[in-house]
Amino acid sequence: KNEVEQSPQNLTAQEGEFITINCSYSVGISALHWLQQHPGGGIVSLFMLSSGKKKHGRLIATINIQEKHSSLHITASHPRDSAVYICAVHLFGNEKLTFGTGTRLTIIP
Amino acid sequence: DVKVTQSSRYLVKRTGEKVFLECVQDMDHENMFWYRQDPGLGLRLIYFSYDVKMKEKGDIPEGYSVSREKKERFSLILESASTNQTSMYLCASSGSSGAPYEQYFGPGTRLTVT
């Protein structure tokens, strides 16, 4: 069983819909990252968080440390949001990241 | 802006060839990482380095070696390329150890071994 599980694996939605991607982890962590990867492109860090909630434009990330769960929300989704979204965690005292397998999001105009 | 560059976007090599993938970062980061990314498996850590000439094995080091002679440059070496090393290779860097710093990724090298 992976230490980091994402759901759903694939998500297709209409433009304008509210999107939620979930990430659950099974170990103690010091921080959680949400990353975005466009087709053929590199990976961009969206958020790094260790508690509470962060917002950047139409993107919101939340984390519940007790429940070992994080969500990434996209409001008013747009076709340019189509990408793979990856959850990754820093284990305590560890420089390395452990990654989920990603959620492929497709927004249809 | 942090910049992480990789020597090639696409590379085609033959089985048995020695392959060098180069990564350079311009932010004076101590930590550098090499990952491979495969469908359904996500990113997996091959090697990382936390200082010049220092290296540690990641989750899948077999068939690979690395070199870090200068702080800004981290090279991944496939000593004898095999078809199961066909993959997307991503390099990343991050700041000082002791804290969960953000990792900055390069654009990736798609390697095909025939």
JSON list of C-alpha atoms in Angstrom, two decimals:
[
{"chain": "A", "resi": 1, "resn": "LYS", "atom": "CA", "xyz": [0.00, 0.00, 0.00]},
{"chain": "A", "resi": 2, "resn": "ASN", "atom": "CA", "xyz": [1.35, 3.42, -0.97]},
{"chain": "A", "resi": 3, "resn": "GLU", "atom": "CA", "xyz": [2.06, 5.82, 1.86]},
{"chain": "A", "resi": 4, "resn": "VAL", "atom": "CA", "xyz": [0.32, 8.55, -0.17]},
{"chain": "A", "resi": 5, "resn": "GLU", "atom": "CA", "xyz": [-3.00, 7.85, -1.87]},
{"chain": "A", "resi": 6, "resn": "GLN", "atom": "CA", "xyz": [-4.78, 10.23, -4.21]},
{"chain": "A", "resi": 7, "resn": "SER", "atom": "CA", "xyz": [-8.33, 10.18, -5.47]},
{"chain": "A", "resi": 8, "resn": "PRO", "atom": "CA", "xyz": [-9.69, 10.23, -8.01]},
{"chain": "A", "resi": 9, "resn": "GLN", "atom": "CA", "xyz": [-7.06, 9.00, -10.46]},
{"chain": "A", "resi": 10, "resn": "ASN", "atom": "CA", "xyz": [-8.86, 10.69, -13.34]},
{"chain": "A", "resi": 11, "resn": "LEU", "atom": "CA", "xyz": [-11.38, 13.50, -13.29]},
{"chain": "A", "resi": 12, "resn": "THR", "atom": "CA", "xyz": [-13.24, 15.10, -16.18]},
{"chain": "A", "resi": 13, "resn": "ALA", "atom": "CA", "xyz": [-15.44, 18.12, -15.57]},
{"chain": "A", "resi": 14, "resn": "GLN", "atom": "CA", "xyz": [-17.14, 20.95, -17.42]},
{"chain": "A", "resi": 15, "resn": "GLU", "atom": "CA", "xyz": [-15.70, 24.44, -17.43]},
{"chain": "A", "resi": 16, "resn": "GLY", "atom": "CA", "xyz": [-16.88, 26.38, -14.40]},
{"chain": "A", "resi": 17, "resn": "GLU", "atom": "CA", "xyz": [-17.32, 23.39, -12.11]},
{"chain": "A", "resi": 18, "resn": "PHE", "atom": "CA", "xyz": [-15.87, 23.24, -8.59]},
{"chain": "A", "resi": 19, "resn": "ILE", "atom": "CA", "xyz": [-13.11, 20.63, -8.43]},
{"chain": "A", "resi": 20, "resn": "THR", "atom": "CA", "xyz": [-11.88, 18.65, -5.44]},
{"chain": "A", "resi": 21, "resn": "ILE", "atom": "CA", "xyz": [-8.86, 16.34, -5.43]},
{"chain": "A", "resi": 22, "resn": "ASN", "atom": "CA", "xyz": [-8.08, 14.34, -2.30]},
{"chain": "A", "resi": 23, "resn": "CYS", "atom": "CA", "xyz": [-4.88, 13.08, -0.75]},
{"chain": "A", "resi": 24, "resn": "SER", "atom": "CA", "xyz": [-4.55, 10.71, 2.20]},
{"chain": "A", "resi": 25, "resn": "TYR", "atom": "CA", "xyz": [-1.32, 9.64, 3.84]},
{"chain": "A", "resi": 26, "resn": "SER", "atom": "CA", "xyz": [-0.52, 7.01, 6.42]},
{"chain": "A", "resi": 27, "resn": "VAL", "atom": "CA", "xyz": [2.59, 8.35, 8.20]},
{"chain": "A", "resi": 28, "resn": "GLY", "atom": "CA", "xyz": [3.58, 11.37, 10.26]},
{"chain": "A", "resi": 29, "resn": "ILE", "atom": "CA", "xyz": [4.61, 14.28, 8.09]},
{"chain": "A", "resi": 30, "resn": "SER", "atom": "CA", "xyz": [6.20, 17.68, 8.52]},
{"chain": "A", "resi": 31, "resn": "ALA", "atom": "CA", "xyz": [4.69, 19.17, 5.36]},
{"chain": "A", "resi": 32, "resn": "LEU", "atom": "CA", "xyz": [2.54, 18.35, 2.34]},
{"chain": "A", "resi": 33, "resn": "HIS", "atom": "CA", "xyz": [2.96, 19.66, -1.17]},
{"chain": "A", "resi": 34, "resn": "TRP", "atom": "CA", "xyz": [0.57, 20.03, -4.07]},
{"chain": "A", "resi": 35, "resn": "LEU", "atom": "CA", "xyz": [2.27, 20.03, -7.46]},
{"chain": "A", "resi": 36, "resn": "GLN", "atom": "CA", "xyz": [0.98, 20.63, -10.98]},
{"chain": "A", "resi": 37, "resn": "GLN", "atom": "CA", "xyz": [2.31, 19.03, -14.16]},
{"chain": "A", "resi": 38, "resn": "HIS", "atom": "CA", "xyz": [1.07, 20.08, -17.61]},
{"chain": "A", "resi": 39, "resn": "PRO", "atom": "CA", "xyz": [1.38, 17.64, -20.54]},
{"chain": "A", "resi": 40, "resn": "GLY", "atom": "CA", "xyz": [5.00, 17.42, -21.66]},
{"chain": "A", "resi": 41, "resn": "GLY", "atom": "CA", "xyz": [5.97, 20.00, -19.08]},
{"chain": "A", "resi": 42, "resn": "GLY", "atom": "CA", "xyz": [7.89, 20.18, -15.87]},
{"chain": "A", "resi": 43, "resn": "ILE", "atom": "CA", "xyz": [6.41, 20.21, -12.40]},
{"chain": "A", "resi": 44, "resn": "VAL", "atom": "CA", "xyz": [5.40, 23.38, -10.62]},
{"chain": "A", "resi": 45, "resn": "SER", "atom": "CA", "xyz": [4.85, 23.65, -6.89]},
{"chain": "A", "resi": 46, "resn": "LEU", "atom": "CA", "xyz": [1.41, 25.04, -6.05]},
{"chain": "A", "resi": 47, "resn": "PHE", "atom": "CA", "xyz": [1.37, 24.84, -2.27]},
{"chain": "A", "resi": 48, "resn": "MET", "atom": "CA", "xyz": [3.41, 23.64, 0.65]},
{"chain": "A", "resi": 49, "resn": "LEU", "atom": "CA", "xyz": [1.42, 23.41, 3.88]},
{"chain": "A", "resi": 50, "resn": "SER", "atom": "CA", "xyz": [1.69, 21.87, 7.32]},
{"chain": "A", "resi": 51, "resn": "SER", "atom": "CA", "xyz": [-1.60, 23.04, 8.84]},
{"chain": "A", "resi": 52, "resn": "GLY", "atom": "CA", "xyz": [-4.83, 24.81, 8.02]},
{"chain": "A", "resi": 53, "resn": "LYS", "atom": "CA", "xyz": [-5.52, 26.27, 4.62]},
{"chain": "A", "resi": 54, "resn": "LYS", "atom": "CA", "xyz": [-3.81, 28.23, 1.85]},
{"chain": "A", "resi": 55, "resn": "LYS", "atom": "CA", "xyz": [-5.33, 30.09, -1.09]},
{"chain": "A", "resi": 56, "resn": "HIS", "atom": "CA", "xyz": [-3.81, 31.32, -4.33]},
{"chain": "A", "resi": 57, "resn": "GLY", "atom": "CA", "xyz": [-6.18, 32.73, -6.90]},
{"chain": "A", "resi": 58, "resn": "ARG", "atom": "CA", "xyz": [-8.77, 30.06, -7.70]},
{"chain": "A", "resi": 59, "resn": "LEU", "atom": "CA", "xyz": [-6.80, 27.35, -5.91]},
{"chain": "A", "resi": 60, "resn": "ILE", "atom": "CA", "xyz": [-7.34, 26.38, -2.28]},
{"chain": "A", "resi": 61, "resn": "ALA", "atom": "CA", "xyz": [-5.46, 23.71, -0.34]},
{"chain": "A", "resi": 62, "resn": "THR", "atom": "CA", "xyz": [-6.48, 22.39, 3.05]},
{"chain": "A", "resi": 63, "resn": "ILE", "atom": "CA", "xyz": [-4.92, 19.89, 5.39]},
{"chain": "A", "resi": 64, "resn": "ASN", "atom": "CA", "xyz": [-6.23, 18.02, 8.45]},
{"chain": "A", "resi": 65, "resn": "ILE", "atom": "CA", "xyz": [-3.24, 16.67, 10.33]},
{"chain": "A", "resi": 66, "resn": "GLN", "atom": "CA", "xyz": [-5.31, 14.54, 12.73]},
{"chain": "A", "resi": 67, "resn": "GLU", "atom": "CA", "xyz": [-7.13, 12.81, 9.88]},
{"chain": "A", "resi": 68, "resn": "LYS", "atom": "CA", "xyz": [-3.99, 12.65, 7.68]},
{"chain": "A", "resi": 69, "resn": "HIS", "atom": "CA", "xyz": [-5.89, 14.14, 4.77]},
{"chain": "A", "resi": 70, "resn": "SER", "atom": "CA", "xyz": [-5.52, 17.06, 2.38]},
{"chain": "A", "resi": 71, "resn": "SER", "atom": "CA", "xyz": [-7.70, 18.45, -0.38]},
{"chain": "A", "resi": 72, "resn": "LEU", "atom": "CA", "xyz": [-6.98, 20.65, -3.36]},
{"chain": "A", "resi": 73, "resn": "HIS", "atom": "CA", "xyz": [-9.94, 22.70, -4.61]},
{"chain": "A", "resi": 74, "resn": "ILE", "atom": "CA", "xyz": [-10.26, 24.62, -7.85]},
{"chain": "A", "resi": 75, "resn": "THR", "atom": "CA", "xyz": [-13.07, 27.13, -8.13]},
{"chain": "A", "resi": 76, "resn": "ALA", "atom": "CA", "xyz": [-14.54, 28.20, -11.49]},
{"chain": "A", "resi": 77, "resn": "SER", "atom": "CA", "xyz": [-12.44, 25.62, -13.34]},
{"chain": "A", "resi": 78, "resn": "HIS", "atom": "CA", "xyz": [-11.04, 26.49, -16.77]},
{"chain": "A", "resi": 79, "resn": "PRO", "atom": "CA", "xyz": [-9.58, 24.34, -19.58]},
{"chain": "A", "resi": 80, "resn": "ARG", "atom": "CA", "xyz": [-6.12, 25.69, -18.76]},
{"chain": "A", "resi": 81, "resn": "ASP", "atom": "CA", "xyz": [-6.42, 23.93, -15.37]},
{"chain": "A", "resi": 82, "resn": "SER", "atom": "CA", "xyz": [-6.18, 20.61, -17.23]},
{"chain": "A", "resi": 83, "resn": "ALA", "atom": "CA", "xyz": [-3.06, 18.95, -15.85]},
{"chain": "A", "resi": 84, "resn": "VAL", "atom": "CA", "xyz": [-1.87, 16.21, -13.53]},
{"chain": "A", "resi": 85, "resn": "TYR", "atom": "CA", "xyz": [-2.04, 17.22, -9.87]},
{"chain": "A", "resi": 86, "resn": "ILE", "atom": "CA", "xyz": [0.37, 15.46, -7.54]},
{"chain": "A", "resi": 87, "resn": "CYS", "atom": "CA", "xyz": [0.33, 15.27, -3.77]},
{"chain": "A", "resi": 88, "resn": "ALA", "atom": "CA", "xyz": [3.68, 14.74, -2.02]},
{"chain": "A", "resi": 89, "resn": "VAL", "atom": "CA", "xyz": [4.67, 14.58, 1.65]},
{"chain": "A", "resi": 90, "resn": "HIS", "atom": "CA", "xyz": [7.79, 15.28, 3.66]},
{"chain": "A", "resi": 91, "resn": "LEU", "atom": "CA", "xyz": [8.22, 12.67, 6.35]},
{"chain": "A", "resi": 92, "resn": "PHE", "atom": "CA", "xyz": [9.50, 13.93, 9.69]},
{"chain": "A", "resi": 93, "resn": "GLY", "atom": "CA", "xyz": [13.24, 14.61, 9.61]},
{"chain": "A", "resi": 94, "resn": "ASN", "atom": "CA", "xyz": [13.51, 13.65, 5.97]},
{"chain": "A", "resi": 95, "resn": "GLU", "atom": "CA", "xyz": [14.62, 15.78, 3.02]},
{"chain": "A", "resi": 96, "resn": "LYS", "atom": "CA", "xyz": [12.96, 13.42, 0.59]},
{"chain": "A", "resi": 97, "resn": "LEU", "atom": "CA", "xyz": [9.45, 13.65, -0.77]},
{"chain": "A", "resi": 98, "resn": "THR", "atom": "CA", "xyz": [7.07, 10.71, -1.04]},
{"chain": "A", "resi": 99, "resn": "PHE", "atom": "CA", "xyz": [4.66, 11.13, -3.94]},
{"chain": "A", "resi": 100, "resn": "GLY", "atom": "CA", "xyz": [1.15, 10.09, -4.78]},
{"chain": "A", "resi": 101, "resn": "THR", "atom": "CA", "xyz": [0.52, 8.76, -8.27]},
{"chain": "A", "resi": 102, "resn": "GLY", "atom": "CA", "xyz": [-1.30, 11.88, -9.38]},
{"chain": "A", "resi": 103, "resn": "THR", "atom": "CA", "xyz": [-4.78, 12.92, -10.50]},
{"chain": "A", "resi": 104, "resn": "ARG", "atom": "CA", "xyz": [-5.29, 13.66, -14.18]},
{"chain": "A", "resi": 105, "resn": "LEU", "atom": "CA", "xyz": [-7.76, 16.54, -14.48]},
{"chain": "A", "resi": 106, "resn": "THR", "atom": "CA", "xyz": [-9.44, 17.41, -17.78]},
{"chain": "A", "resi": 107, "resn": "ILE", "atom": "CA", "xyz": [-11.69, 20.47, -18.03]},
{"chain": "A", "resi": 108, "resn": "ILE", "atom": "CA", "xyz": [-13.97, 20.50, -21.05]},
{"chain": "A", "resi": 109, "resn": "PRO", "atom": "CA", "xyz": [-14.98, 23.90, -22.52]},
{"chain": "B", "resi": 1, "resn": "ASP", "atom": "CA", "xyz": [13.13, 32.98, -10.05]},
{"chain": "B", "resi": 2, "resn": "VAL", "atom": "CA", "xyz": [14.72, 29.64, -9.32]},
{"chain": "B", "resi": 3, "resn": "LYS", "atom": "CA", "xyz": [15.81, 27.91, -12.44]},
{"chain": "B", "resi": 4, "resn": "VAL", "atom": "CA", "xyz": [16.55, 24.21, -12.80]},
{"chain": "B", "resi": 5, "resn": "THR", "atom": "CA", "xyz": [17.68, 23.17, -16.25]},
{"chain": "B", "resi": 6, "resn": "GLN", "atom": "CA", "xyz": [18.26, 19.75, -17.76]},
{"chain": "B", "resi": 7, "resn": "SER", "atom": "CA", "xyz": [20.60, 19.07, -20.64]},
{"chain": "B", "resi": 8, "resn": "SER", "atom": "CA", "xyz": [18.07, 17.49, -23.00]},
{"chain": "B", "resi": 9, "resn": "ARG", "atom": "CA", "xyz": [14.27, 17.37, -23.34]},
{"chain": "B", "resi": 10, "resn": "TYR", "atom": "CA", "xyz": [14.33, 14.22, -25.47]},
{"chain": "B", "resi": 11, "resn": "LEU", "atom": "CA", "xyz": [17.01, 11.57, -25.79]},
{"chain": "B", "resi": 12, "resn": "VAL", "atom": "CA", "xyz": [17.14, 8.29, -27.72]},
{"chain": "B", "resi": 13, "resn": "LYS", "atom": "CA", "xyz": [19.88, 5.81, -26.86]},
{"chain": "B", "resi": 14, "resn": "ARG", "atom": "CA", "xyz": [20.68, 2.21, -27.70]},
{"chain": "B", "resi": 15, "resn": "THR", "atom": "CA", "xyz": [20.80, -0.66, -25.24]},
{"chain": "B", "resi": 16, "resn": "GLY", "atom": "CA", "xyz": [24.22, -0.88, -23.60]},
{"chain": "B", "resi": 17, "resn": "GLU", "atom": "CA", "xyz": [25.18, 2.75, -24.17]},
{"chain": "B", "resi": 18, "resn": "LYS", "atom": "CA", "xyz": [26.43, 4.91, -21.32]},
{"chain": "B", "resi": 19, "resn": "VAL", "atom": "CA", "xyz": [24.05, 7.82, -20.81]},
{"chain": "B", "resi": 20, "resn": "PHE", "atom": "CA", "xyz": [24.66, 11.10, -18.99]},
{"chain": "B", "resi": 21, "resn": "LEU", "atom": "CA", "xyz": [21.80, 13.33, -17.86]},
{"chain": "B", "resi": 22, "resn": "GLU", "atom": "CA", "xyz": [22.85, 16.71, -16.53]},
{"chain": "B", "resi": 23, "resn": "CYS", "atom": "CA", "xyz": [21.01, 19.04, -14.20]},
{"chain": "B", "resi": 24, "resn": "VAL", "atom": "CA", "xyz": [22.01, 22.58, -13.24]},
{"chain": "B", "resi": 25, "resn": "GLN", "atom": "CA", "xyz": [20.38, 24.89, -10.68]},
{"chain": "B", "resi": 26, "resn": "ASP", "atom": "CA", "xyz": [21.11, 28.57, -10.17]},
{"chain": "B", "resi": 27, "resn": "MET", "atom": "CA", "xyz": [19.88, 29.13, -6.60]},
{"chain": "B", "resi": 28, "resn": "ASP", "atom": "CA", "xyz": [22.83, 27.82, -4.59]},
{"chain": "B", "resi": 29, "resn": "HIS", "atom": "CA", "xyz": [20.68, 24.98, -3.26]},
{"chain": "B", "resi": 30, "resn": "GLU", "atom": "CA", "xyz": [22.31, 22.31, -1.13]},
{"chain": "B", "resi": 31, "resn": "ASN", "atom": "CA", "xyz": [19.93, 19.49, -2.03]},
{"chain": "B", "resi": 32, "resn": "MET", "atom": "CA", "xyz": [19.49, 18.02, -5.49]},
{"chain": "B", "resi": 33, "resn": "PHE", "atom": "CA", "xyz": [17.38, 15.05, -6.55]},
{"chain": "B", "resi": 34, "resn": "TRP", "atom": "CA", "xyz": [16.93, 12.73, -9.51]},
{"chain": "B", "resi": 35, "resn": "TYR", "atom": "CA", "xyz": [13.53, 11.09, -10.07]},
{"chain": "B", "resi": 36, "resn": "ARG", "atom": "CA", "xyz": [12.01, 8.94, -12.73]},
{"chain": "B", "resi": 37, "resn": "GLN", "atom": "CA", "xyz": [8.33, 9.16, -13.56]},
{"chain": "B", "resi": 38, "resn": "ASP", "atom": "CA", "xyz": [6.37, 6.26, -15.03]},
{"chain": "B", "resi": 39, "resn": "PRO", "atom": "CA", "xyz": [2.63, 5.95, -15.72]},
{"chain": "B", "resi": 40, "resn": "GLY", "atom": "CA", "xyz": [0.77, 4.55, -12.74]},
{"chain": "B", "resi": 41, "resn": "LEU", "atom": "CA", "xyz": [3.84, 4.65, -10.51]},
{"chain": "B", "resi": 42, "resn": "GLY", "atom": "CA", "xyz": [4.29, 8.37, -9.98]},
{"chain": "B", "resi": 43, "resn": "LEU", "atom": "CA", "xyz": [7.67, 9.89, -9.20]},
{"chain": "B", "resi": 44, "resn": "ARG", "atom": "CA", "xyz": [10.27, 7.65, -7.65]},
{"chain": "B", "resi": 45, "resn": "LEU", "atom": "CA", "xyz": [13.54, 8.85, -6.18]},
{"chain": "B", "resi": 46, "resn": "ILE", "atom": "CA", "xyz": [16.69, 7.44, -7.77]},
{"chain": "B", "resi": 47, "resn": "TYR", "atom": "CA", "xyz": [19.41, 9.36, -5.89]},
{"chain": "B", "resi": 48, "resn": "PHE", "atom": "CA", "xyz": [19.79, 12.58, -4.03]},
{"chain": "B", "resi": 49, "resn": "SER", "atom": "CA", "xyz": [22.69, 14.72, -2.91]},
{"chain": "B", "resi": 50, "resn": "TYR", "atom": "CA", "xyz": [22.78, 17.05, 0.09]},
{"chain": "B", "resi": 51, "resn": "ASP", "atom": "CA", "xyz": [26.19, 18.54, -0.60]},
{"chain": "B", "resi": 52, "resn": "VAL", "atom": "CA", "xyz": [29.05, 18.50, -3.07]},
{"chain": "B", "resi": 53, "resn": "LYS", "atom": "CA", "xyz": [30.47, 14.98, -3.45]},
{"chain": "B", "resi": 54, "resn": "MET", "atom": "CA", "xyz": [27.77, 13.62, -1.11]},
{"chain": "B", "resi": 55, "resn": "LYS", "atom": "CA", "xyz": [25.08, 11.26, -2.35]},
{"chain": "B", "resi": 56, "resn": "GLU", "atom": "CA", "xyz": [22.46, 8.93, -0.99]},
{"chain": "B", "resi": 57, "resn": "LYS", "atom": "CA", "xyz": [20.50, 6.17, -2.65]},
{"chain": "B", "resi": 58, "resn": "GLY", "atom": "CA", "xyz": [16.82, 6.70, -3.14]},
{"chain": "B", "resi": 59, "resn": "ASP", "atom": "CA", "xyz": [14.18, 4.07, -3.67]},
{"chain": "B", "resi": 60, "resn": "ILE", "atom": "CA", "xyz": [15.37, 2.72, -7.04]},
{"chain": "B", "resi": 61, "resn": "PRO", "atom": "CA", "xyz": [19.14, 3.26, -7.44]},
{"chain": "B", "resi": 62, "resn": "GLU", "atom": "CA", "xyz": [19.90, 0.01, -9.29]},
{"chain": "B", "resi": 63, "resn": "GLY", "atom": "CA", "xyz": [21.40, 0.62, -12.72]},
{"chain": "B", "resi": 64, "resn": "TYR", "atom": "CA", "xyz": [22.17, 4.27, -11.98]},
{"chain": "B", "resi": 65, "resn": "SER", "atom": "CA", "xyz": [24.99, 6.30, -10.50]},
{"chain": "B", "resi": 66, "resn": "VAL", "atom": "CA", "xyz": [25.38, 10.02, -9.83]},
{"chain": "B", "resi": 67, "resn": "SER", "atom": "CA", "xyz": [28.05, 12.67, -9.65]},
{"chain": "B", "resi": 68, "resn": "ARG", "atom": "CA", "xyz": [28.12, 16.02, -7.88]},
{"chain": "B", "resi": 69, "resn": "GLU", "atom": "CA", "xyz": [31.46, 17.72, -8.32]},
{"chain": "B", "resi": 70, "resn": "LYS", "atom": "CA", "xyz": [30.06, 21.27, -8.13]},
{"chain": "B", "resi": 71, "resn": "LYS", "atom": "CA", "xyz": [27.21, 22.58, -6.03]},
{"chain": "B", "resi": 72, "resn": "GLU", "atom": "CA", "xyz": [25.11, 23.69, -8.98]},
{"chain": "B", "resi": 73, "resn": "ARG", "atom": "CA", "xyz": [25.43, 20.54, -11.07]},
{"chain": "B", "resi": 74, "resn": "PHE", "atom": "CA", "xyz": [24.09, 17.02, -10.45]},
{"chain": "B", "resi": 75, "resn": "SER", "atom": "CA", "xyz": [24.57, 14.33, -13.07]},
{"chain": "B", "resi": 76, "resn": "LEU", "atom": "CA", "xyz": [22.72, 11.04, -13.46]},
{"chain": "B", "resi": 77, "resn": "ILE", "atom": "CA", "xyz": [24.59, 8.25, -15.21]},
{"chain": "B", "resi": 78, "resn": "LEU", "atom": "CA", "xyz": [23.15, 5.12, -16.74]},
{"chain": "B", "resi": 79, "resn": "GLU", "atom": "CA", "xyz": [26.22, 2.89, -16.93]},
{"chain": "B", "resi": 80, "resn": "SER", "atom": "CA", "xyz": [24.70, 0.51, -19.49]},
{"chain": "B", "resi": 81, "resn": "ALA", "atom": "CA", "xyz": [21.27, 1.62, -20.65]},
{"chain": "B", "resi": 82, "resn": "SER", "atom": "CA", "xyz": [18.50, -0.95, -20.80]},
{"chain": "B", "resi": 83, "resn": "THR", "atom": "CA", "xyz": [15.00, -0.78, -22.27]},
{"chain": "B", "resi": 84, "resn": "ASN", "atom": "CA", "xyz": [13.42, -0.79, -18.80]},
{"chain": "B", "resi": 85, "resn": "GLN", "atom": "CA", "xyz": [15.13, 2.55, -18.17]},
{"chain": "B", "resi": 86, "resn": "THR", "atom": "CA", "xyz": [12.94, 4.20, -20.80]},
{"chain": "B", "resi": 87, "resn": "SER", "atom": "CA", "xyz": [11.20, 6.86, -18.76]},
{"chain": "B", "resi": 88, "resn": "MET", "atom": "CA", "xyz": [10.81, 10.54, -17.95]},
{"chain": "B", "resi": 89, "resn": "TYR", "atom": "CA", "xyz": [13.67, 11.76, -15.75]},
{"chain": "B", "resi": 90, "resn": "LEU", "atom": "CA", "xyz": [13.18, 14.81, -13.56]},
{"chain": "B", "resi": 91, "resn": "CYS", "atom": "CA", "xyz": [15.74, 16.71, -11.57]},
{"chain": "B", "resi": 92, "resn": "ALA", "atom": "CA", "xyz": [14.88, 18.92, -8.59]},
{"chain": "B", "resi": 93, "resn": "SER", "atom": "CA", "xyz": [16.66, 21.09, -6.06]},
{"chain": "B", "resi": 94, "resn": "SER", "atom": "CA", "xyz": [15.81, 22.54, -2.64]},
{"chain": "B", "resi": 95, "resn": "GLY", "atom": "CA", "xyz": [17.31, 24.73, 0.04]},
{"chain": "B", "resi": 96, "resn": "SER", "atom": "CA", "xyz": [19.08, 23.98, 3.32]},
{"chain": "B", "resi": 97, "resn": "SER", "atom": "CA", "xyz": [18.60, 20.73, 5.15]},
{"chain": "B", "resi": 98, "resn": "GLY", "atom": "CA", "xyz": [16.71, 20.59, 8.45]},
{"chain": "B", "resi": 99, "resn": "ALA", "atom": "CA", "xyz": [13.40, 21.92, 7.15]},
{"chain": "B", "resi": 100, "resn": "PRO", "atom": "CA", "xyz": [10.83, 20.80, 4.60]},
{"chain": "B", "resi": 101, "resn": "TYR", "atom": "CA", "xyz": [11.79, 23.20, 1.84]},
{"chain": "B", "resi": 102, "resn": "GLU", "atom": "CA", "xyz": [9.98, 23.46, -1.47]},
{"chain": "B", "resi": 103, "resn": "GLN", "atom": "CA", "xyz": [11.52, 21.48, -4.29]},
{"chain": "B", "resi": 104, "resn": "TYR", "atom": "CA", "xyz": [12.01, 23.14, -7.70]},
{"chain": "B", "resi": 105, "resn": "PHE", "atom": "CA", "xyz": [11.82, 20.88, -10.71]},
{"chain": "B", "resi": 106, "resn": "GLY", "atom": "CA", "xyz": [13.49, 20.93, -14.09]},
{"chain": "B", "resi": 107, "resn": "PRO", "atom": "CA", "xyz": [11.53, 20.43, -17.33]},
{"chain": "B", "resi": 108, "resn": "GLY", "atom": "CA", "xyz": [12.35, 16.73, -17.54]},
{"chain": "B", "resi": 109, "resn": "THR", "atom": "CA", "xyz": [14.20, 14.52, -20.01]},
{"chain": "B", "resi": 110, "resn": "ARG", "atom": "CA", "xyz": [12.21, 11.89, -21.85]},
{"chain": "B", "resi": 111, "resn": "LEU", "atom": "CA", "xyz": [14.66, 9.04, -22.45]},
{"chain": "B", "resi": 112, "resn": "THR", "atom": "CA", "xyz": [13.94, 6.22, -24.86]},
{"chain": "B", "resi": 113, "resn": "VAL", "atom": "CA", "xyz": [16.27, 3.21, -24.88]},
{"chain": "B", "resi": 114, "resn": "THR", "atom": "CA", "xyz": [15.91, 1.03, -27.97]}
]
